[in-house]
Short mmCIF file of C-alpha atoms and ligand atoms in Angstrom, two decimals:
data_model
loop_
_atom_site.label_atom_id
_atom_site.label_comp_id
_atom_site.label_asym_id
_atom_site.label_seq_id
_atom_site.Cartn_x
_atom_site.Cartn_y
_atom_site.Cartn_z
CA MET D 1 -20.40 -16.74 2.47
CA LYS D 2 -18.23 -13.89 1.12
CA LYS D 3 -15.96 -14.76 -1.93
CA ILE D 4 -12.74 -13.00 -2.32
CA ALA D 5 -9.64 -12.93 -4.48
CA ILE D 6 -6.17 -11.72 -3.56
CA LEU D 7 -3.54 -10.10 -5.71
CA GLY D 8 -0.32 -10.59 -3.97
CA SER D 9 -1.28 -13.47 -1.86
CA THR D 10 2.25 -14.59 -1.02
CA GLY D 11 3.23 -11.30 0.47
CA SER D 12 2.97 -9.80 3.93
CA ILE D 13 -0.66 -8.36 3.38
CA GLY D 14 -1.63 -11.37 1.19
CA THR D 15 -0.50 -14.01 3.97
CA GLN D 16 -2.17 -12.10 6.72
CA THR D 17 -5.41 -11.89 4.61
CA LEU D 18 -5.25 -15.68 4.28
CA GLU D 19 -4.88 -16.02 8.17
CA ILE D 20 -8.12 -14.12 8.59
CA VAL D 21 -9.76 -16.53 5.94
CA ARG D 22 -8.42 -19.34 8.05
CA GLU D 23 -10.20 -17.93 11.18
CA ASN D 24 -13.60 -17.09 9.40
CA PRO D 25 -15.04 -20.17 7.72
CA ASP D 26 -17.56 -17.85 5.87
CA LEU D 27 -14.97 -16.42 3.76
CA LYS D 28 -13.97 -18.29 0.51
CA VAL D 29 -11.05 -17.76 -1.65
CA LYS D 30 -11.78 -17.89 -5.40
CA GLY D 31 -8.52 -16.52 -6.81
CA LEU D 32 -4.97 -15.89 -5.95
CA ALA D 33 -2.11 -14.15 -7.74
CA ALA D 34 1.64 -13.72 -7.02
CA GLY D 35 4.95 -12.90 -8.75
CA SER D 36 7.33 -15.95 -8.61
CA ASN D 37 6.90 -17.68 -5.29
CA VAL D 38 5.72 -20.97 -6.65
CA GLU D 39 6.24 -22.96 -3.60
CA LEU D 40 4.09 -20.93 -1.34
CA MET D 41 1.49 -20.59 -4.00
CA GLU D 42 1.24 -24.43 -4.31
CA LYS D 43 0.58 -24.74 -0.53
CA GLN D 44 -1.98 -21.84 -0.68
CA ILE D 45 -3.82 -23.55 -3.57
CA ARG D 46 -3.86 -26.87 -1.55
CA GLU D 47 -5.12 -25.20 1.60
CA PHE D 48 -7.60 -22.70 0.13
CA ALA D 49 -8.73 -24.41 -3.18
CA PRO D 50 -9.19 -21.33 -5.37
CA GLN D 51 -10.62 -21.98 -8.79
CA THR D 52 -7.97 -19.63 -10.49
CA ALA D 53 -4.43 -18.86 -9.63
CA VAL D 54 -2.03 -16.42 -11.49
CA MET D 55 1.78 -16.19 -11.52
CA TRP D 56 3.53 -13.20 -13.02
CA SER D 57 6.12 -15.21 -14.96
CA GLU D 58 5.31 -17.65 -17.60
CA GLU D 59 7.99 -20.01 -16.19
CA ALA D 60 6.53 -19.80 -12.58
CA ALA D 61 3.13 -20.56 -14.06
CA ALA D 62 4.35 -23.67 -15.96
CA ASP D 63 6.04 -24.92 -12.91
CA LEU D 64 2.91 -24.37 -10.83
CA LYS D 65 0.72 -26.04 -13.37
CA LYS D 66 2.87 -29.28 -13.10
CA ARG D 67 2.85 -29.08 -9.20
CA VAL D 68 -1.00 -28.85 -8.95
CA SER D 69 -2.07 -30.98 -11.95
CA ASP D 70 -3.98 -33.25 -9.48
CA LEU D 71 -6.31 -30.29 -8.68
CA PRO D 72 -9.09 -28.52 -10.60
CA VAL D 73 -7.43 -25.20 -10.62
CA ARG D 74 -6.97 -22.98 -13.60
CA ILE D 75 -3.31 -21.35 -13.79
CA LEU D 76 -2.86 -18.19 -15.69
CA CYS D 77 0.13 -16.00 -16.14
CA GLY D 78 1.30 -12.29 -16.77
CA MET D 79 -0.89 -9.19 -17.11
CA ASP D 80 -3.39 -11.05 -18.98
CA GLY D 81 -3.83 -13.52 -16.16
CA LEU D 82 -4.18 -10.65 -13.51
CA LEU D 83 -6.81 -8.93 -15.60
CA GLU D 84 -8.66 -12.10 -16.16
CA LEU D 85 -8.53 -12.91 -12.38
CA ALA D 86 -9.62 -9.25 -11.60
CA SER D 87 -12.63 -9.33 -13.82
CA MET D 88 -13.82 -13.00 -13.57
CA ASP D 89 -17.29 -13.82 -12.09
CA GLY D 90 -17.87 -15.62 -8.90
CA TYR D 91 -16.44 -13.28 -6.18
CA GLU D 92 -17.13 -9.97 -4.54
CA VAL D 93 -14.06 -8.47 -2.98
CA LEU D 94 -10.62 -8.13 -4.36
CA VAL D 95 -7.78 -7.55 -1.91
CA THR D 96 -5.11 -5.71 -4.00
CA ALA D 97 -1.82 -6.52 -2.05
CA VAL D 98 0.70 -6.55 -4.93
CA VAL D 99 3.53 -4.02 -4.60
CA GLY D 100 3.84 -1.10 -7.08
CA MET D 101 2.22 0.22 -10.09
CA ILE D 102 1.54 -3.36 -11.47
CA GLY D 103 -1.73 -3.00 -9.52
CA ILE D 104 -3.27 -0.12 -11.57
CA ARG D 105 -4.75 -2.14 -14.56
CA PRO D 106 -6.10 -5.11 -12.48
CA THR D 107 -7.67 -2.62 -10.14
CA ILE D 108 -9.36 -0.94 -12.97
CA ALA D 109 -10.64 -4.21 -14.43
CA ALA D 110 -11.97 -5.33 -10.96
CA ILE D 111 -13.86 -2.03 -10.56
CA GLU D 112 -15.34 -2.24 -14.11
CA SER D 113 -16.59 -5.74 -13.22
CA GLY D 114 -18.24 -4.37 -10.09
CA LYS D 115 -15.83 -5.83 -7.43
CA THR D 116 -15.51 -4.16 -4.05
CA ILE D 117 -11.80 -3.18 -3.60
CA ALA D 118 -10.04 -3.90 -0.27
CA LEU D 119 -7.02 -1.64 -1.27
CA ALA D 120 -3.52 -2.16 0.22
CA ASN D 121 -1.76 -1.24 -2.99
CA LYS D 122 -1.43 2.39 -2.42
CA GLU D 123 0.75 2.96 -5.49
CA THR D 124 -2.34 2.56 -7.63
CA LEU D 125 -4.13 5.55 -6.02
CA VAL D 126 -1.00 7.64 -5.86
CA THR D 127 -0.33 7.54 -9.65
CA ALA D 128 -4.02 6.87 -10.89
CA GLY D 129 -6.33 8.18 -8.26
CA HIS D 130 -7.89 10.75 -10.66
CA LEU D 131 -8.94 7.74 -12.85
CA ILE D 132 -9.71 5.12 -10.14
CA MET D 133 -11.93 7.33 -7.87
CA PRO D 134 -14.45 8.64 -10.52
CA LEU D 135 -14.45 5.03 -12.13
CA ALA D 136 -15.47 3.44 -8.77
CA LYS D 137 -18.13 6.06 -8.37
CA GLU D 138 -19.46 5.49 -11.82
CA HIS D 139 -19.70 1.62 -11.14
CA GLY D 140 -21.01 2.09 -7.51
CA VAL D 141 -18.00 0.24 -6.18
CA SER D 142 -16.43 0.81 -2.76
CA ILE D 143 -12.74 1.20 -2.22
CA LEU D 144 -12.09 0.20 1.38
CA PRO D 145 -8.72 1.06 2.85
CA VAL D 146 -6.45 -1.60 4.17
CA ASP D 147 -3.44 0.66 5.00
CA SER D 148 -3.68 1.03 8.77
CA GLU D 149 -3.71 4.82 8.83
CA HIS D 150 -6.44 4.93 6.17
CA SER D 151 -8.45 2.30 7.89
CA ALA D 152 -8.15 4.34 11.19
CA ILE D 153 -9.23 7.46 9.34
CA PHE D 154 -12.11 5.46 7.80
CA GLN D 155 -13.12 4.08 11.01
CA SER D 156 -12.94 7.55 12.82
CA LEU D 157 -15.21 8.99 9.96
CA ASN D 158 -17.82 6.18 10.15
CA GLY D 159 -21.32 7.61 10.11
CA GLU D 160 -20.10 11.32 9.92
CA ASP D 161 -20.56 13.69 7.05
CA THR D 162 -17.03 14.69 5.64
CA LYS D 163 -18.23 18.17 5.49
CA ARG D 164 -17.74 18.30 9.24
CA LEU D 165 -14.21 17.31 8.95
CA SER D 166 -11.72 19.99 9.56
CA ARG D 167 -8.42 17.91 9.11
CA ILE D 168 -6.65 14.52 9.06
CA LEU D 169 -3.85 13.73 11.46
CA LEU D 170 -1.98 10.99 9.67
CA THR D 171 0.39 9.29 12.09
CA ALA D 172 3.88 7.96 11.16
CA SER D 173 6.19 5.86 13.32
CA GLY D 174 9.18 7.78 12.01
CA GLY D 175 10.80 4.59 11.03
CA PRO D 176 14.21 3.15 12.22
CA PHE D 177 16.01 6.49 11.60
CA ARG D 178 13.89 8.79 13.55
CA GLY D 179 15.95 11.34 15.34
CA LYS D 180 18.89 10.94 13.06
CA LYS D 181 20.48 13.75 11.04
CA ARG D 182 21.48 13.85 7.35
CA SER D 183 24.96 13.21 8.06
CA GLU D 184 24.18 10.01 10.03
CA LEU D 185 21.87 8.75 7.29
CA SER D 186 24.65 8.47 4.58
CA SER D 187 26.05 5.35 6.21
CA MET D 188 22.87 3.51 6.72
CA THR D 189 22.78 -0.01 5.25
CA VAL D 190 20.03 -2.14 3.72
CA GLU D 191 19.98 -4.16 7.01
CA ASP D 192 19.61 -0.98 9.17
CA ALA D 193 16.74 0.33 6.79
CA LEU D 194 14.93 -3.02 7.10
CA LYS D 195 14.73 -2.96 10.94
CA HIS D 196 11.39 -1.33 11.38
CA PRO D 197 10.74 -0.55 15.04
CA ASN D 198 6.98 -1.56 15.15
CA TRP D 199 5.57 -3.13 12.00
CA SER D 200 6.63 -6.25 10.08
CA MET D 201 6.10 -5.63 6.30
CA GLY D 202 7.34 -6.27 2.85
CA ARG D 203 10.87 -4.97 2.06
CA LYS D 204 9.98 -2.18 -0.13
CA ILE D 205 7.37 -0.57 2.04
CA THR D 206 9.75 -1.07 4.96
CA VAL D 207 12.51 0.94 3.18
CA ASP D 208 9.71 3.54 2.34
CA SER D 209 9.17 3.83 6.05
CA ALA D 210 12.81 4.62 6.65
CA THR D 211 12.92 7.22 4.02
CA LEU D 212 9.34 8.55 4.95
CA VAL D 213 8.44 8.13 1.29
CA ASN D 214 5.67 5.83 2.53
CA LYS D 215 4.25 8.73 4.50
CA ALA D 216 4.15 11.00 1.36
CA LEU D 217 2.51 8.28 -0.52
CA GLU D 218 0.00 7.93 2.21
CA VAL D 219 -0.70 11.60 2.25
CA MET D 220 -1.69 11.26 -1.46
CA GLU D 221 -3.66 8.09 -0.82
CA ALA D 222 -5.68 9.75 1.93
CA GLY D 223 -6.28 12.84 -0.37
CA TRP D 224 -7.93 10.56 -2.95
CA LEU D 225 -9.70 8.26 -0.48
CA PHE D 226 -11.26 11.08 1.63
CA GLY D 227 -11.56 13.86 -0.91
CA VAL D 228 -9.47 16.34 1.23
CA SER D 229 -6.88 18.83 0.18
CA LEU D 230 -3.24 18.54 1.02
CA ASP D 231 -3.65 21.45 3.47
CA GLN D 232 -6.13 19.46 5.54
CA ILE D 233 -3.63 16.53 6.11
CA GLN D 234 -0.98 16.92 8.90
CA VAL D 235 1.63 14.20 9.34
CA VAL D 236 2.29 13.52 13.02
CA VAL D 237 5.26 11.48 14.07
CA HIS D 238 4.03 8.96 16.76
CA PRO D 239 6.79 6.53 17.63
CA GLN D 240 4.68 3.95 19.45
CA SER D 241 2.40 3.28 16.52
CA ILE D 242 -0.70 3.02 18.84
CA LEU D 243 -2.90 5.80 17.44
CA HIS D 244 -3.13 4.73 13.89
CA SER D 245 -4.40 8.17 12.75
CA ALA D 246 -7.28 10.53 13.66
CA VAL D 247 -9.60 13.09 12.36
CA GLU D 248 -10.39 16.57 13.67
CA TYR D 249 -13.98 17.79 13.28
CA VAL D 250 -14.96 21.44 12.85
CA ASP D 251 -15.87 21.72 16.43
CA GLY D 252 -12.33 20.63 17.58
CA ALA D 253 -13.42 17.09 18.51
CA LEU D 254 -10.56 14.67 17.56
CA ILE D 255 -11.48 11.06 16.92
CA GLY D 256 -8.85 8.39 16.30
CA GLN D 257 -8.50 4.69 16.29
CA MET D 258 -5.98 3.09 18.61
CA GLY D 259 -4.71 -0.61 18.77
CA LEU D 260 -1.66 -2.76 18.68
CA PRO D 261 0.40 -2.40 15.39
CA ASP D 262 -1.14 -5.42 13.66
CA MET D 263 -2.28 -5.37 9.98
CA LYS D 264 -4.87 -8.02 10.43
CA LEU D 265 -7.31 -5.57 12.09
CA PRO D 266 -7.62 -3.30 9.18
CA ILE D 267 -7.51 -6.13 6.69
CA GLN D 268 -10.42 -7.88 8.53
CA TYR D 269 -12.31 -4.49 8.89
CA ALA D 270 -12.22 -4.11 5.24
CA LEU D 271 -13.29 -7.61 4.52
CA PHE D 272 -16.34 -7.56 6.76
CA TYR D 273 -17.25 -3.80 6.60
CA PRO D 274 -19.51 -2.57 7.96
CA ASP D 275 -19.58 -5.46 10.47
CA ARG D 276 -16.86 -6.02 13.08
CA ARG D 277 -15.68 -9.57 13.97
CA PRO D 278 -13.92 -10.74 17.14
CA MET D 279 -10.23 -11.17 16.52
CA LYS D 280 -7.79 -13.52 18.15
CA GLY D 281 -4.65 -12.19 19.70
CA GLU D 282 -3.47 -9.67 22.26
CA LYS D 283 -5.33 -6.59 22.82
CA LEU D 284 -4.10 -2.98 23.56
CA ASP D 285 -3.26 -2.60 27.13
CA LEU D 286 -3.14 1.11 27.85
CA PHE D 287 -1.62 0.67 31.20
CA ARG D 288 1.30 -1.30 29.60
CA VAL D 289 1.83 1.40 27.00
CA GLY D 290 1.78 4.30 29.43
CA THR D 291 2.94 7.10 27.31
CA LEU D 292 2.09 8.22 23.81
CA THR D 293 4.26 10.91 22.31
CA PHE D 294 3.90 13.03 19.07
CA GLU D 295 6.28 15.21 17.14
CA ARG D 296 6.46 17.08 13.98
CA PRO D 297 8.14 15.30 11.06
CA ASP D 298 11.66 16.34 10.34
CA MET D 299 11.21 17.34 6.57
CA GLU D 300 14.90 18.60 6.32
CA THR D 301 16.41 15.23 7.07
CA PHE D 302 13.71 13.06 5.37
CA ARG D 303 13.74 14.53 1.88
CA GLY D 304 11.57 11.89 0.61
CA LEU D 305 8.57 13.16 2.51
CA CYS D 306 9.35 16.73 1.25
CA LEU D 307 9.61 15.57 -2.34
CA GLY D 308 6.46 13.58 -2.10
CA ILE D 309 4.48 16.71 -0.84
CA ARG D 310 5.98 18.65 -3.64
CA ALA D 311 4.78 15.94 -6.20
CA ALA D 312 1.30 15.92 -4.71
CA ARG D 313 1.01 19.86 -4.95
CA GLU D 314 2.22 19.63 -8.57
CA GLY D 315 -0.12 16.79 -9.28
CA GLY D 316 -0.87 15.45 -12.79
CA SER D 317 1.84 13.00 -13.83
CA MET D 318 4.30 14.17 -11.08
CA PRO D 319 3.16 11.68 -8.35
CA THR D 320 3.79 8.93 -10.94
CA VAL D 321 7.38 10.10 -11.36
CA PHE D 322 7.82 10.31 -7.67
CA ASN D 323 6.55 6.81 -7.26
CA ALA D 324 8.21 5.19 -10.15
CA ALA D 325 11.68 6.83 -9.24
CA ASN D 326 11.21 5.59 -5.73
CA GLU D 327 10.27 2.15 -6.83
CA LYS D 328 13.41 1.89 -8.89
CA ALA D 329 15.72 3.69 -6.40
CA VAL D 330 14.61 1.27 -3.71
CA ALA D 331 15.20 -1.63 -5.74
CA LEU D 332 18.81 -0.33 -6.43
CA PHE D 333 19.23 0.31 -2.82
CA LEU D 334 18.00 -3.24 -1.78
CA ASP D 335 20.48 -4.59 -4.30
CA HIS D 336 23.32 -2.62 -2.71
CA LYS D 337 23.82 -0.58 -5.87
CA ILE D 338 23.17 2.89 -4.23
CA GLY D 339 23.36 4.39 -0.71
CA PHE D 340 20.44 5.34 1.34
CA LEU D 341 20.47 9.02 0.76
CA SER D 342 20.74 8.47 -2.98
CA ILE D 343 16.97 7.23 -3.01
CA ALA D 344 15.87 10.90 -2.39
CA GLU D 345 18.43 12.27 -4.73
CA LEU D 346 17.38 9.98 -7.60
CA ILE D 347 13.68 10.89 -7.00
CA GLU D 348 14.50 14.69 -7.14
CA LYS D 349 16.47 14.34 -10.32
CA CYS D 350 13.55 12.55 -12.03
CA MET D 351 11.09 15.03 -10.97
CA ASP D 352 13.34 18.02 -12.01
CA HIS D 353 13.71 16.19 -15.45
CA HIS D 354 10.11 15.38 -16.04
CA HIS D 355 7.69 17.55 -18.04
CA ARG D 356 4.43 17.33 -16.13
CA ILE D 357 1.22 16.23 -17.81
CA GLU D 358 -1.92 17.79 -16.25
CA ASN D 359 -4.45 15.12 -16.52
CA PRO D 360 -2.67 11.92 -17.71
CA ASP D 361 -4.61 8.94 -18.97
CA LEU D 362 -3.55 5.29 -18.24
CA GLY D 363 -1.28 5.24 -21.31
CA GLN D 364 0.49 8.45 -20.25
CA ILE D 365 0.84 7.15 -16.62
CA LEU D 366 2.44 4.01 -17.75
CA GLN D 367 4.63 5.91 -20.18
CA ALA D 368 5.81 8.33 -17.46
CA GLU D 369 6.64 5.22 -15.33
CA ALA D 370 8.69 3.72 -18.25
CA GLU D 371 10.52 7.04 -19.00
CA THR D 372 11.39 7.40 -15.29
CA TYR D 373 12.89 3.89 -15.15
CA GLU D 374 14.91 4.72 -18.34
CA TYR D 375 16.11 8.00 -16.97
CA ILE D 376 17.39 6.38 -13.82
CA GLU D 377 19.11 3.67 -15.80
CA HIS D 378 20.72 6.44 -17.83
CA ILE D 379 21.92 8.61 -14.95
CA ASN D 380 22.92 5.64 -12.92
CA ALA D 381 25.00 3.98 -15.83
P1 LIG O 1 5.23 -7.86 -0.26
O1 LIG O 1 6.52 -7.51 -0.94
O2 LIG O 1 5.36 -8.62 1.06
O3 LIG O 1 4.37 -8.79 -1.19
C1 LIG O 1 4.07 -8.35 -2.51
C2 LIG O 1 3.18 -9.32 -3.18
O4 LIG O 1 3.02 -8.98 -4.52
C3 LIG O 1 3.88 -10.84 -3.11
O5 LIG O 1 2.68 -11.70 -3.07
C4 LIG O 1 4.49 -10.89 -4.58
O6 LIG O 1 4.70 -12.18 -5.19
C5 LIG O 1 3.38 -10.14 -5.47
N1 LIG O 1 3.92 -9.59 -6.64
C6 LIG O 1 4.96 -8.76 -6.84
N2 LIG O 1 5.04 -8.64 -8.24
C7 LIG O 1 4.11 -9.08 -8.75
C8 LIG O 1 3.60 -9.31 -10.16
N3 LIG O 1 4.26 -8.57 -11.14
N4 LIG O 1 2.36 -9.99 -10.43
C9 LIG O 1 1.81 -10.43 -9.47
N5 LIG O 1 2.15 -10.48 -8.13
C10 LIG O 1 3.20 -9.68 -7.88
O7 LIG O 1 4.45 -6.48 -0.11
P2 LIG O 1 3.40 -6.10 1.04
O8 LIG O 1 2.47 -7.11 1.37
O9 LIG O 1 4.32 -5.45 2.21
O10 LIG O 1 2.84 -4.86 0.39
C11 LIG O 1 1.75 -4.88 -0.61
C12 LIG O 1 1.14 -3.56 -0.82
O11 LIG O 1 0.48 -3.21 0.29
C13 LIG O 1 2.05 -2.46 -1.12
O12 LIG O 1 1.49 -1.48 -1.98
C14 LIG O 1 2.31 -1.73 0.24
O13 LIG O 1 2.64 -0.36 0.10
C15 LIG O 1 0.97 -1.99 0.90
N6 LIG O 1 0.94 -1.98 2.41
C16 LIG O 1 1.64 -2.99 2.96
C17 LIG O 1 1.57 -2.94 4.36
C18 LIG O 1 2.20 -4.04 5.11
O14 LIG O 1 2.12 -4.06 6.40
N7 LIG O 1 2.94 -4.94 4.53
C19 LIG O 1 0.85 -1.94 5.19
C20 LIG O 1 0.11 -1.00 4.33
C21 LIG O 1 0.21 -1.01 2.95
P3 LIG O 1 6.01 -12.93 -4.83
O15 LIG O 1 6.05 -13.37 -3.34
O16 LIG O 1 5.84 -14.15 -5.71
O17 LIG O 1 7.05 -12.01 -5.25
MG1 LIG O 2 0.46 2.69 6.36
#
């Protein structure tokens, strides 16, 4: 029996993780956490019987407490609740599927208490990878990627020494606006940006896929997970989303992982690693796919990718500013307060304004996040 907890259980990755639990009776859920979706959390508690559940808001936690007063479940709230869930005894794998930098502190607490991390929450590594990776090493904890590209790289590296790795080919669908020019992007609406051609995901990451900011975050995530330099990571636009990423070895051999675009495979792989389990559902039919195509990314049009690479090169606190500015700008875009192109413009302004800190500690990372939010409010007022 493998015992797990999920941060962000009501979201896209969280609910798909629970589908895998449903199909594998030897997985047991010990803890669940979400933001405010009390209704779904109540259903999840009734079905999966965790011992602890956390809601971000106090109000939601109070409501949940009433709804499940007939059950022996402990209800907690806020950051204290997330930290308690992350560090409590009685489970082995924490699935980090919250969205945004809120994931940093619970991930650190889980590592310090020896949990394996199944990591979907890329923002944590982007902003605090220099703290998380050495901490995981110190505690002998594995960080297993859930992100489909990173899972593909991880699967392609399996059993090989990374010294033999020459580079990583990180694939990108190109999002709903692939092939468009800047002039066409200015009129794109929230509804247009949320129409991802291949993947069904949460709203924030779907917008990140339309701006290609998601790919910039993934370049940084890959750098931390696999210990490679930026120059060893090539973004490859692959509109069919069948090759989920590949690695090239020093002898030129290129090994990748293919499959239908379905997050359940990488989630399940992380939960059972190094084992593989059968999975229900359709399998990839190469005859039906027919053609796979590859293109260079359009860095001129998709400024978000360009800025992300700049943030990665500058390093220190700059990736935090890039990420925090993007989180805030995407929220404003989803709220119809700014246009699509303003997302990258706001990110650039925040990065230009920031005085970079070389090796930020957790306090400085959270401070840079707060200052970036304030600066956006100031210039957007
Ligand atoms: P969703 O928006 O679908 O879900 C986010 C989850 O986080 C929800 O359960 C939400 O709860 C919860 N949450 C939000 N704020 C808080 C908070 N303050 N405290 C506790 N819980 C909170 O996101 P996704 O599942 O799409 O993405 C999650 C992470 O995984 C992101 O980092 C994303 O980049 C990454 N990822 C996602 C992929 C995908 O296919 N979706 C693919 C690869 C990576 P509530 O519902 O109550 O608001
Ligand atoms: Mg991805």
